[in-house]
Coordinates of C-alpha atoms in Angstrom, one line a residue:
X1 CA -6.9 -1.0 -16.2
X2 CA -7.2 -4.5 -14.8
X3 CA -10.5 -6.2 -14.1
X4 CA -10.3 -9.1 -11.7
X5 CA -11.6 -9.1 -8.2
X6 CA -12.9 -5.6 -7.5
X7 CA -10.2 -3.1 -6.7
X8 CA -11.9 -2.0 -3.5
X9 CA -12.0 -5.6 -2.3
X10 CA -8.4 -6.2 -3.3
X11 CA -7.3 -3.2 -1.4
X12 CA -9.2 -4.3 1.7
X13 CA -7.6 -7.8 1.6
X14 CA -4.1 -6.4 1.1
X15 CA -1.7 -6.8 4.0
X16 CA 1.9 -6.4 2.6
X17 CA 2.8 -3.3 0.5
X18 CA 6.2 -2.9 -1.1
X19 CA 8.0 0.1 -2.5
X20 CA 11.0 -0.5 -4.8
X21 CA 13.3 1.2 -7.3
X22 CA 14.2 -0.3 -10.6
X23 CA 17.1 -2.3 -9.1
X24 CA 19.5 -0.9 -11.7
X25 CA 22.5 -1.5 -9.5
X26 CA 21.6 -5.2 -8.9
X27 CA 20.2 -5.7 -12.4
X28 CA 17.4 -8.0 -11.1
X29 CA 14.2 -6.0 -11.2
X30 CA 12.0 -8.7 -12.8
X31 CA 13.5 -11.5 -10.6
X32 CA 13.2 -9.4 -7.5
X33 CA 9.6 -8.4 -8.1
X34 CA 8.6 -12.0 -9.0
X35 CA 10.2 -13.3 -5.8
X36 CA 8.3 -10.7 -3.7
X37 CA 5.0 -11.5 -5.4
X38 CA 5.5 -15.2 -4.9
X39 CA 6.3 -14.5 -1.3
X40 CA 3.0 -12.8 -0.7
X41 CA 3.4 -9.1 -1.5
X42 CA 0.0 -7.6 -2.4
X43 CA 0.8 -4.0 -3.4
X44 CA 3.8 -2.7 -5.3
X45 CA 4.8 0.9 -5.8
X46 CA 7.8 2.1 -7.9
X47 CA 9.6 5.0 -6.2
X48 CA 12.8 6.3 -7.8
X49 CA 13.6 9.9 -8.2
X50 CA 14.8 11.0 -11.6
X51 CA 12.9 8.5 -13.8
X52 CA 11.7 9.7 -17.1
X53 CA 8.0 9.2 -17.8
X54 CA 9.0 6.6 -20.5
X55 CA 11.1 4.7 -18.0
X56 CA 8.4 4.7 -15.4
X57 CA 5.7 3.6 -17.7
X58 CA 7.8 0.7 -19.0
X59 CA 8.5 -0.4 -15.5
X60 CA 4.8 -0.1 -14.5
X61 CA 3.7 -2.1 -17.5
X62 CA 6.1 -4.9 -16.5
X63 CA 4.8 -4.7 -13.0
X64 CA 1.2 -5.0 -14.3
X65 CA 2.2 -8.1 -16.3
X66 CA 4.0 -9.7 -13.3
X67 CA 1.2 -8.8 -10.8
X68 CA -1.7 -10.0 -12.9
X69 CA -1.7 -13.7 -11.8
X70 CA -1.6 -12.6 -8.2
X71 CA -4.3 -9.9 -8.5
X72 CA -1.7 -7.6 -7.1
X73 CA -2.2 -3.8 -7.0
X74 CA 0.3 -1.7 -9.0
X75 CA 0.7 1.8 -7.6
X76 CA 1.8 5.0 -9.5
X77 CA 3.9 7.2 -7.3
X78 CA 2.7 10.8 -6.9
X79 CA 2.2 11.6 -10.6
X80 CA -1.3 12.1 -12.0
X81 CA 0.3 12.5 -15.5
X82 CA 1.8 9.1 -15.3
X83 CA -1.3 7.6 -13.8
X84 CA -3.4 8.9 -16.7
X85 CA -1.0 7.5 -19.3
X86 CA -0.8 4.2 -17.5
X87 CA -4.6 4.0 -17.0
X88 CA -3.6 3.3 -13.4
X89 CA -5.7 1.5 -10.9
X90 CA -4.0 3.1 -7.9
X91 CA -2.2 6.5 -7.4
X92 CA -0.3 7.3 -4.2
X93 CA 0.2 10.9 -3.2
X94 CA 2.8 12.2 -0.8
X95 CA 1.7 14.4 2.1
X96 CA 1.7 18.1 1.3
X97 CA 1.6 17.6 -2.4
X98 CA -1.2 17.6 -5.0
X99 CA -4.7 17.3 -3.4
X100 CA -6.5 14.0 -4.0
X101 CA -9.5 15.9 -5.5
X102 CA -7.2 17.4 -8.1
X103 CA -5.7 14.0 -8.9
X104 CA -9.0 12.1 -9.1
X105 CA -9.7 13.0 -12.8
X106 CA -6.4 11.3 -13.8
X107 CA -7.9 7.9 -12.8
X108 CA -10.7 5.8 -14.2
X109 CA -13.9 5.6 -12.3
X110 CA -12.9 2.7 -10.1
X111 CA -9.4 4.0 -9.4
X112 CA -8.0 4.3 -5.9
X113 CA -6.0 7.1 -4.3
X114 CA -3.6 6.6 -1.4
X115 CA -2.4 9.4 0.8
X116 CA 0.8 9.4 2.9
X117 CA 0.4 10.7 6.5
X118 CA 3.3 11.4 8.8
X119 CA 1.5 13.0 11.7
X120 CA -1.8 12.6 13.6
X121 CA -3.0 15.9 11.9
X122 CA -2.2 14.4 8.5
X123 CA -4.0 11.2 9.4
X124 CA -7.1 13.1 10.4
X125 CA -7.0 15.2 7.2
X126 CA -6.7 12.1 5.0
X127 CA -9.5 10.3 6.8
X128 CA -11.7 13.3 6.4
X129 CA -11.0 13.5 2.6
X130 CA -13.7 11.6 0.6
X131 CA -11.2 11.2 -2.3
X132 CA -8.7 9.2 -0.2
X133 CA -9.2 5.4 -0.3
X134 CA -6.2 4.3 1.9
X135 CA -3.3 5.7 3.9
X136 CA 0.3 4.9 4.5
X137 CA 1.2 5.9 8.1
X138 CA 4.8 6.7 9.0
X139 CA 7.7 6.7 9.0
X140 CA 7.3 4.6 12.2
X141 CA 11.1 4.3 12.6
X142 CA 14.0 6.3 11.3
X143 CA 14.9 5.6 7.6
X144 CA 17.6 7.0 5.3
X145 CA 15.1 9.5 3.9
X146 CA 13.8 10.4 7.4
X147 CA 16.6 9.9 9.8
X148 CA 14.9 12.0 12.5
X149 CA 11.6 10.3 12.3
X150 CA 9.9 10.3 15.7
X151 CA 6.4 9.0 15.0
X152 CA 7.2 5.6 16.5
X153 CA 4.5 3.2 17.5
X154 CA 2.5 6.2 19.0
X155 CA 1.7 7.2 15.5
X156 CA 0.5 3.6 14.8
X157 CA -1.6 3.6 17.9
X158 CA -3.2 6.8 16.9
X159 CA -4.1 5.5 13.5
X160 CA -5.5 2.3 15.0
X161 CA -7.6 4.5 17.3
X162 CA -9.1 6.8 14.7
X163 CA -9.3 4.1 11.9
X164 CA -9.6 0.7 13.6
X165 CA -8.3 -1.9 11.1
X166 CA -11.2 -4.3 12.0
X167 CA -13.9 -1.6 11.2
X168 CA -15.1 -2.1 7.7
X169 CA -16.2 1.6 7.6
X170 CA -12.6 2.7 8.2
X171 CA -10.1 3.5 5.5
X172 CA -7.4 0.8 5.2
X173 CA -3.9 2.0 6.3
X174 CA -0.4 0.5 6.1
X175 CA 2.2 1.2 8.8
X176 CA 5.6 1.9 7.1
X177 CA 9.0 3.4 7.5
X178 CA 11.7 1.2 8.9
X179 CA 9.3 -1.7 9.5
X180 CA 11.0 -5.0 9.3
X181 CA 10.9 -8.6 10.7
X182 CA 12.9 -7.3 13.7
X183 CA 10.2 -4.8 14.9
X184 CA 7.0 -6.3 13.3
X185 CA 5.7 -7.6 16.6
X186 CA 5.9 -4.1 18.1
X187 CA 4.0 -2.7 15.2
X188 CA 1.3 -5.3 15.4
X189 CA 1.0 -4.8 19.1
X190 CA 0.4 -1.1 18.5
X191 CA -2.6 -2.0 16.3
X192 CA -1.4 -2.2 12.7
X193 CA -2.7 -5.0 10.6
X194 CA -1.1 -3.9 7.3
X195 CA 2.5 -2.8 6.7
X196 CA 4.5 -1.1 4.0
X197 CA 8.2 -2.0 3.5
X198 CA 11.2 -1.1 1.4
X199 CA 14.5 -2.2 2.9
X200 CA 13.1 -5.3 4.6
X201 CA 12.8 -6.8 1.1
X202 CA 15.3 -4.7 -0.9
X203 CA 18.2 -5.7 1.4
X204 CA 17.1 -9.3 1.9
X205 CA 19.4 -12.0 0.5
X206 CA 16.2 -14.1 0.0
X207 CA 13.3 -11.7 -0.7
X208 CA 10.8 -14.4 -1.4
X209 CA 11.4 -16.1 1.9
X210 CA 11.4 -12.8 3.7
X211 CA 8.1 -11.8 2.0
X212 CA 6.6 -15.2 3.0
X213 CA 7.5 -14.7 6.7
X214 CA 6.1 -11.2 6.7
X215 CA 2.9 -12.2 4.9
X216 CA 2.4 -15.3 7.1
X217 CA 2.8 -13.2 10.3
X218 CA 0.3 -10.7 9.0
X219 CA -2.1 -13.4 8.0
X220 CA -1.7 -15.0 11.5
X221 CA -2.4 -11.6 13.1
X222 CA -5.7 -11.4 11.1
X223 CA -6.6 -14.9 12.0
X224 CA -6.0 -14.3 15.7
X225 CA -8.1 -11.1 15.7
X226 CA -11.9 -11.6 15.9
X227 CA -12.4 -8.1 14.5
X228 CA -10.4 -8.9 11.4
X229 CA -12.3 -12.1 10.9
X230 CA -15.5 -10.1 10.8
X231 CA -13.8 -7.6 8.6
X232 CA -12.9 -10.3 6.1
X233 CA -16.5 -11.5 5.9
X234 CA -17.7 -8.0 5.2
X235 CA -14.9 -7.1 2.8
X236 CA -16.1 -9.6 0.2
X237 CA -19.5 -8.0 0.1
X238 CA -18.0 -5.1 -1.9
X239 CA -17.4 -1.4 -1.4
X240 CA -18.7 0.0 2.0
X241 CA -17.9 3.6 1.3
X242 CA -18.8 5.8 -1.6
X243 CA -16.9 9.0 -2.4
X244 CA -18.5 12.2 -1.3
X245 CA -19.6 10.6 2.0
X246 CA -22.6 8.8 0.5
X247 CA -23.4 5.3 1.6

């Protein structure tokens, strides 16, 4: 468990979320993660099928070490068992998998749970769940894992309608799935103020520079949006929502 700025505040201030594998083919996991953190990534999740628990825990410990100076959030992917062993601050659950309420006991009392949402119905369900602290919304565009994705920016617009990013009472959400520098303006215009990326950084020849451009564009979107400026002021006051619907 890390104790720096409160986890709730760090989540609310996060804009750029990255998923990565262990970069075994490239052999540059530490260098790649360091570059992305230096470029402005706020949240990092390891997602690689087939990892043993020992491999995953070793990688997560390295992420924790690298992220600490940046107050970055390290996310465990869809495994309460790994989250418990890691004393995780954040656990992300795939849609249709284990229920957040079932996963909650694997975290410490300040731990955060994210929920993937691929449809408006899943967005609604996640927002209604008191154990969900944030959402990832998408895929917005087709990806290798979801070549037939059809959510598009309509899904982003729906999320922005039911969970306005500038409303401090709303759950934070990240638009992801095929999001890149090439389509970021479209995603922002649809209402997103946070994004989750994989290939935009994984396939970049200069991940630090790419992360800097993405982070700077998101920062500018917040600065240009009066609702986000009000949100920032309120975010530093601490948690606005308590689990179980209590204020």
